[in-house]
Tab-separated table of C-alpha atoms in Angstrom:
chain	number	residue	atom	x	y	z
A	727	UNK	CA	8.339	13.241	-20.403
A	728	UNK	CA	8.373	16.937	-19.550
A	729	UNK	CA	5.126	17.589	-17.662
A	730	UNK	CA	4.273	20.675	-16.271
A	731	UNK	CA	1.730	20.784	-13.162
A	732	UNK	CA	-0.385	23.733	-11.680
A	733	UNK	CA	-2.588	23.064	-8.566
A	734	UNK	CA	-4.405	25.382	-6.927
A	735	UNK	CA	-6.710	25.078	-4.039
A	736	UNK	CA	-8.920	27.352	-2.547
A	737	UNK	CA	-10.851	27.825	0.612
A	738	UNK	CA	-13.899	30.245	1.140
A	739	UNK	CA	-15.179	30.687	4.821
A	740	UNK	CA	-18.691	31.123	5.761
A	741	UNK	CA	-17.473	33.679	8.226
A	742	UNK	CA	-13.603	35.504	8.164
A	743	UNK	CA	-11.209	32.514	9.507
A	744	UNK	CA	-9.192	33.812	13.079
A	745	UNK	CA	-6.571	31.042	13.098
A	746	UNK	CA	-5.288	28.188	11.008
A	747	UNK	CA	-2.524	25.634	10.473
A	748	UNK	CA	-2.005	23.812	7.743
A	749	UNK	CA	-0.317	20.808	6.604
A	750	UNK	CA	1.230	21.049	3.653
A	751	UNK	CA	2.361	17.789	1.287
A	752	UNK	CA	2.795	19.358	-2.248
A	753	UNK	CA	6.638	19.087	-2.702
A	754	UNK	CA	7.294	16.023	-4.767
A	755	UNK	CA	10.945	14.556	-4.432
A	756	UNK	CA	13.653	14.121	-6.780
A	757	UNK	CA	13.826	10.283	-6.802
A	758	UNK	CA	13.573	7.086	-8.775
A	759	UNK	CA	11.620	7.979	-12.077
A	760	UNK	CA	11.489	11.864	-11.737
A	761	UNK	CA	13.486	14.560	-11.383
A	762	UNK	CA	11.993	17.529	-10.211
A	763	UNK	CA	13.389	20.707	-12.818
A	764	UNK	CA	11.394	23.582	-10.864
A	765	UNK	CA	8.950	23.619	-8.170
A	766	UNK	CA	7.383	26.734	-6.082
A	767	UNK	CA	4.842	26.339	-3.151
A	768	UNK	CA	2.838	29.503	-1.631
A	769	UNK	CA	-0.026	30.389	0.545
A	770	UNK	CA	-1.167	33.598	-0.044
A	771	UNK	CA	-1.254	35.659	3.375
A	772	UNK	CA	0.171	32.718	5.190
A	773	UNK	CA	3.383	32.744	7.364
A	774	UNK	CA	5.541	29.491	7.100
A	775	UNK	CA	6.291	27.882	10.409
A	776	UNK	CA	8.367	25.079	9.460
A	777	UNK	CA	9.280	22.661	6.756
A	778	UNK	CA	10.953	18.757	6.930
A	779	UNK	CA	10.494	15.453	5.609
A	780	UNK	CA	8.033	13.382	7.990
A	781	UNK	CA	8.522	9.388	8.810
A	782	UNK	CA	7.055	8.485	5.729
A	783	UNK	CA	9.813	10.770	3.479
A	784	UNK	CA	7.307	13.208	3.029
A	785	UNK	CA	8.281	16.524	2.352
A	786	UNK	CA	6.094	18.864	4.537
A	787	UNK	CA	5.404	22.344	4.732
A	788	UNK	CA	3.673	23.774	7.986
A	789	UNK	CA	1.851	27.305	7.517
A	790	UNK	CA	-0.243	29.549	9.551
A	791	UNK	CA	-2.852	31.640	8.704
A	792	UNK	CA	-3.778	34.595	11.620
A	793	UNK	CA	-6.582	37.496	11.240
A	794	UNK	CA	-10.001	37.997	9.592
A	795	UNK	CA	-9.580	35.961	5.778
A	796	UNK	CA	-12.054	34.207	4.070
A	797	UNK	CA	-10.312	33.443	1.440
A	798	UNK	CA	-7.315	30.714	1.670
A	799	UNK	CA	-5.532	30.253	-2.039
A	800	UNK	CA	-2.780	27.530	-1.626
A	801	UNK	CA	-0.532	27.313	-4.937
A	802	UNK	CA	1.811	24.677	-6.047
A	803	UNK	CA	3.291	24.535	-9.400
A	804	UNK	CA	6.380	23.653	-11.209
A	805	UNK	CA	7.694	21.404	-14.260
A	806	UNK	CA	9.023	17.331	-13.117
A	807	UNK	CA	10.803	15.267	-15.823
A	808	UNK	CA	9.629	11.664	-15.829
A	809	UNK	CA	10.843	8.172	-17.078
A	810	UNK	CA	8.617	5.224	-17.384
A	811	UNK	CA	9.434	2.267	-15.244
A	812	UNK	CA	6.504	0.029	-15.743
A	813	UNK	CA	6.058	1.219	-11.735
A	814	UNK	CA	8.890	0.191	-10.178
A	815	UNK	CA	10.557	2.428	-8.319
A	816	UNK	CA	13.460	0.673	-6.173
A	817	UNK	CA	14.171	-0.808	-3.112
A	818	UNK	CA	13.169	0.157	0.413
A	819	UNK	CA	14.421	3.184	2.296
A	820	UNK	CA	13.301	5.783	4.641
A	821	UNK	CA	12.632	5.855	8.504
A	822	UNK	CA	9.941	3.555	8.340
A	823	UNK	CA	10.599	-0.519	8.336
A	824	UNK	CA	9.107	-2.626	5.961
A	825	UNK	CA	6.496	-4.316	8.304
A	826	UNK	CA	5.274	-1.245	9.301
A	827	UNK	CA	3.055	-1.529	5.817
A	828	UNK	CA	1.741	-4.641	6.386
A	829	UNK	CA	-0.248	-2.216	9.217
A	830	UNK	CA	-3.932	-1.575	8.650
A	831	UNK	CA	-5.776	1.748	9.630
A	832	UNK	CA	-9.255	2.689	9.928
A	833	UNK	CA	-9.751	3.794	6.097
A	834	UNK	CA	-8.009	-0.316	4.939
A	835	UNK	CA	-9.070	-2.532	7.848
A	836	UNK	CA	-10.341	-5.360	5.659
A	837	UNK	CA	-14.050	-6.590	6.301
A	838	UNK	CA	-16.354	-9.508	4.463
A	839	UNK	CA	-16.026	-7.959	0.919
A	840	UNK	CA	-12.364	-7.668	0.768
A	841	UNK	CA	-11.530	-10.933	1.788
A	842	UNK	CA	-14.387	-11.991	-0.696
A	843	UNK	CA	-11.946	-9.983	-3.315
A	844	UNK	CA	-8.686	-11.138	-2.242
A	845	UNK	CA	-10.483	-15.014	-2.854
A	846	UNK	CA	-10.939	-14.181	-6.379
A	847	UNK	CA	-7.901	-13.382	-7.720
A	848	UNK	CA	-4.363	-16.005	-8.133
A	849	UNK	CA	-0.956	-15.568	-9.416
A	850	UNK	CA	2.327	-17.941	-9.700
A	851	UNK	CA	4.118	-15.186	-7.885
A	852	UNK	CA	3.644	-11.547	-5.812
A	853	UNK	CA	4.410	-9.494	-8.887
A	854	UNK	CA	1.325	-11.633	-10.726
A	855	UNK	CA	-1.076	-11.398	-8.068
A	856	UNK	CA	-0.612	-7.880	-7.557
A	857	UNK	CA	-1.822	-7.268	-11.286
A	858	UNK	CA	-4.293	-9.833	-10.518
A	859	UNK	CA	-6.034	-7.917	-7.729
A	860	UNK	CA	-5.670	-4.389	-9.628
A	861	UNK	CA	-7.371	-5.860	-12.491
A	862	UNK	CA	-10.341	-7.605	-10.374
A	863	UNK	CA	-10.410	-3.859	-8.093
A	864	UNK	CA	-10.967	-2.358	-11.703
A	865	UNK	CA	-13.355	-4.321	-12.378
A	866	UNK	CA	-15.211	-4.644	-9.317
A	867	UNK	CA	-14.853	-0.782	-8.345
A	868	UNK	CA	-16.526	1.381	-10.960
A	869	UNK	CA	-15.162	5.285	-11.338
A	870	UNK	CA	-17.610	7.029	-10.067
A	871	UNK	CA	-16.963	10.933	-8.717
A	872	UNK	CA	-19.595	12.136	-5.560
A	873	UNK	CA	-20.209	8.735	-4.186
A	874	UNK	CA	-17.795	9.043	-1.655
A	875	UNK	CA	-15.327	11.352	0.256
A	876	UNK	CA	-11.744	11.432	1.995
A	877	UNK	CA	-13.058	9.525	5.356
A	878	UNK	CA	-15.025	6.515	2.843
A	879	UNK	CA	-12.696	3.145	3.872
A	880	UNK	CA	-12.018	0.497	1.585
A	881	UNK	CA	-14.985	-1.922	2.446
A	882	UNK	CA	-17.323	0.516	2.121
A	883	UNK	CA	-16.404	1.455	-1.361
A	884	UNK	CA	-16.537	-2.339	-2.335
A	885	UNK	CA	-20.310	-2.326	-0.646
A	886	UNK	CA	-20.791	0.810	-3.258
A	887	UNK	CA	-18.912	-0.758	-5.590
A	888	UNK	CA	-18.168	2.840	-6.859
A	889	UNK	CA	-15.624	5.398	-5.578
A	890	UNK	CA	-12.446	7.346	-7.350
A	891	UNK	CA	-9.342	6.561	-7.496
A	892	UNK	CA	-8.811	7.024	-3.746
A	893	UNK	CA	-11.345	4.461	-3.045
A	894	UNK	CA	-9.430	2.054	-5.825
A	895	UNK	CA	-5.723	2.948	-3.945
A	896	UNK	CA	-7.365	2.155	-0.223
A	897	UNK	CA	-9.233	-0.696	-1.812
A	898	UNK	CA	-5.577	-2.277	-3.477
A	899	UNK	CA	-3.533	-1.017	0.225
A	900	UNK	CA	-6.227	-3.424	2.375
A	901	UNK	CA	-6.288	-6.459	0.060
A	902	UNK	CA	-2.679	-6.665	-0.688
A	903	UNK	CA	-2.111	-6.604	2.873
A	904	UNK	CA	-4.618	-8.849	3.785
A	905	UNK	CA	-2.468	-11.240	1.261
A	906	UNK	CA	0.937	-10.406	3.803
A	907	UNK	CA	2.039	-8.079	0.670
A	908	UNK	CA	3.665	-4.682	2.331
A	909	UNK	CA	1.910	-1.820	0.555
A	910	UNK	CA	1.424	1.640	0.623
A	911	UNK	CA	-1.091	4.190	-0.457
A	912	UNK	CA	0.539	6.554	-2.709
A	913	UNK	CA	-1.066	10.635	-4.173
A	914	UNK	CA	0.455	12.394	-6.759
A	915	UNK	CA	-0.676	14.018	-10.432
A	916	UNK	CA	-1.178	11.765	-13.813
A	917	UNK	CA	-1.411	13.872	-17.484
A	918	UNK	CA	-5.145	12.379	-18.576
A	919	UNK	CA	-5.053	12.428	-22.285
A	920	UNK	CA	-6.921	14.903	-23.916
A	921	UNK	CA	-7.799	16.516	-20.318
A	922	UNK	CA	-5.126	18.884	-18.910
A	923	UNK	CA	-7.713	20.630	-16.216
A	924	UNK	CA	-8.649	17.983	-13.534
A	925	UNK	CA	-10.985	18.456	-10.348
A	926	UNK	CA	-8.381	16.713	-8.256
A	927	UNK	CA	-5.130	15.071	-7.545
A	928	UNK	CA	-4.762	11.169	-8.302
A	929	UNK	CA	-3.846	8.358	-5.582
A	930	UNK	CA	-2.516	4.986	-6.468
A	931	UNK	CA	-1.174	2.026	-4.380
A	932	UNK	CA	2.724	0.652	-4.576
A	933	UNK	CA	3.032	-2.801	-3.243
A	934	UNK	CA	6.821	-4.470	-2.007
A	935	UNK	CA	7.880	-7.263	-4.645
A	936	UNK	CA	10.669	-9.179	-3.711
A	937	UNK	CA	13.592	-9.137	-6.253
A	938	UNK	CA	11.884	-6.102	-7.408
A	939	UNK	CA	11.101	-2.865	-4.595
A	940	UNK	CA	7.950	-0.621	-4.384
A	941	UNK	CA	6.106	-1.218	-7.763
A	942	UNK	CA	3.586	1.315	-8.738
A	943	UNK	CA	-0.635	-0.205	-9.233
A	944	UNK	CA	-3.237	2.029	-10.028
A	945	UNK	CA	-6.489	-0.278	-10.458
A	946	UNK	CA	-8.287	3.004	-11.819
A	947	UNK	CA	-6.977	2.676	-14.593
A	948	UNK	CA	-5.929	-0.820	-14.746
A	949	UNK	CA	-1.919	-0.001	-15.464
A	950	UNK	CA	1.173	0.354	-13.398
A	951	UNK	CA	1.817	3.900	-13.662
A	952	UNK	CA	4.432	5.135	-16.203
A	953	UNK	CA	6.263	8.384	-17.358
A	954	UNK	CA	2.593	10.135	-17.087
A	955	UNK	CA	3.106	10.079	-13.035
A	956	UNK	CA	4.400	12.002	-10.465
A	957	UNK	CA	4.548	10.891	-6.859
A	958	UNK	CA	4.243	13.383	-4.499
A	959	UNK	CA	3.769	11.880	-0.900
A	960	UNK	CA	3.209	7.796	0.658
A	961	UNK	CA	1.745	6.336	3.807
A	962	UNK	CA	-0.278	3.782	5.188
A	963	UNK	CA	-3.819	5.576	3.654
A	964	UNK	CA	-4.888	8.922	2.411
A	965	UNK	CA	-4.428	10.543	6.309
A	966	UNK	CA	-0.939	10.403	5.741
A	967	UNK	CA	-0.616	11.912	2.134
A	968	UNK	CA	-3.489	14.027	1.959
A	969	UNK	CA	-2.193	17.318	-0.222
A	970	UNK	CA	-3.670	19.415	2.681
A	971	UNK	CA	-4.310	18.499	6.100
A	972	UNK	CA	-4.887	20.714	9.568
A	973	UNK	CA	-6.902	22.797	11.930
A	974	UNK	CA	-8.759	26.121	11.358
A	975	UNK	CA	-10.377	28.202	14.945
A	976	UNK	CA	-13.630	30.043	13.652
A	977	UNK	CA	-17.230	28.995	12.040
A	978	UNK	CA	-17.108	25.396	10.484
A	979	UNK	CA	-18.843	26.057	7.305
A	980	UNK	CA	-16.094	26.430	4.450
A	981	UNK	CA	-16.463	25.391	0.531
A	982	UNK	CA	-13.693	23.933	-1.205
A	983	UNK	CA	-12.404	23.985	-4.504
A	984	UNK	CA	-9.528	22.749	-6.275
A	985	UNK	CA	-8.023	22.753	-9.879
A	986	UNK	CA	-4.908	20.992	-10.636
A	987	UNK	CA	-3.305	21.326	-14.457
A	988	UNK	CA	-0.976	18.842	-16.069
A	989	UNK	CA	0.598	18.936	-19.629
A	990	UNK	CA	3.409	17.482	-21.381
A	991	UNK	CA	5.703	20.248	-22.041
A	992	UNK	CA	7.580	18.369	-24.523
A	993	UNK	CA	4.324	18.244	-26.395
A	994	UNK	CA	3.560	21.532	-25.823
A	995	UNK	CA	6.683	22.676	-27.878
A	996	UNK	CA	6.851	20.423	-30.340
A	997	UNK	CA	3.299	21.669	-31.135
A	998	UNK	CA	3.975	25.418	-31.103
């Protein structure tokens, strides 16, 4: 697939903003199941500081914003041709060794409810009881927008049993290591059928199969992502992909909004 991806995101201050720095992960890489075609990144009014690829492979951007806005507008578009790999998208590689994700964090320390989970589900082999677990997180986990935020951990969305698909990704990242399965928490964009314009990003979780690599599981939906996904940015939780991260000097309040576009190009022509 040809998809082509807008996302903006916006910030309005309470009160004009004297100093900020941002953290920037909106580049997604050229690698195993995409190839990016185009991509452009800008911050209106912001002055770049520095750019390189974190321990994670990330590809980071770090901006600063100086004087008396109250407006930050963050754009990052471009088009990224995709092939569907039933998820799987190849061996290890990158600083970071493998039993580095086997590491929990604050957001996928496991408590009573995951281990509950991880009791529930079986599998003749790692690959099996991966799909296993996404298909009892699906089940378990309804999709349900405003009943938690970025800083909600995996057991509490299983207390909830609601969340998005942040909540699913942390939920799959702190069972499948719970099992001794390295796995990492993965954001990125997926083309919704019938729904171009989407509120935000998606987030998924990629679990380390022997005989196989990283493989792709996104128990919102209950599938192993295909041609409809882009990765953008991996880590041990959503801290260390978040699209937008940093520090701002000035009055706290702010209000947030975000709109992120995805359509299959391909489509798109053969329709026109």
């Amino acid at each position: 697939m040809r998809l082509k991806i807008s996302h903006v995101t916006e910030y309005h201050y309470d009160e004009p903003s004297q100093f900020s720095l941002q953290r920037l992960r909106l580049t997604p890489p050229s690698a195993v199941g995409q190839n990016v075609l185009d991509w452009s990144l800008r911050v209106e009014g912001a002055k770049p500081e520095v750019e390189y690829d974190d321990q994670f492979g990330n590809h980071v951007n770090l901006v600063s914003l100086q004087g008396e806005q109250q407006v930050t507008r963050i754009v990052a578009e471009g088009e990224v041709e995709t092939e569907d790999r039933n998820g799987v998208t190849g061996p290890h590689t990158g600083f970071c060794p493998l039993w580095l994700f086997l590491r929990d964090t604050p957001r996928t320390k496991p408590g009573r409810l995951i281990r509950e989970l991880i009791r529930t589900v079986n599998g003749d082999n790692e690959l099996a009881l991966m799909h296993a677990l996404m298909a009892a997180i699906h089940q378990a986990v309804d999709y349900k927008p405003g009943t938690s935020n970025t800083d909600t951990t995996a057991e509490q969305a299983m207390e909830k049993k609601s969340g998005v698909c942040q909540d699913h990704a942390h939920i799959f990242v702190s069972a499948a290591r719970a099992l001794q399965v390295p796995t990492r928490y993965v954001s990125g964009y997926l083309m919704m059928e019938g729904k171009a314009e989407q509120a935000a990003t998606h987030a998924w979780g990629e679990a380390h199969i022997p005989g196989l690599g990283w493989v792709g599981f996104d128990p919102a939906n209950d599938i192993c992502p295909d041609a409809r996904y882009v990765r953008v940015a991996s880590g041990l939780c959503y801290r260390d992909a978040a699209p937008v991260s940093g520090m701002r000097i000035g009055t706290p309040g702010e209000k947030l909004s975000v709109m992120v576009k995805v359509e299959d190009q391909g489509q798109m022509q053969s329709q026109s």
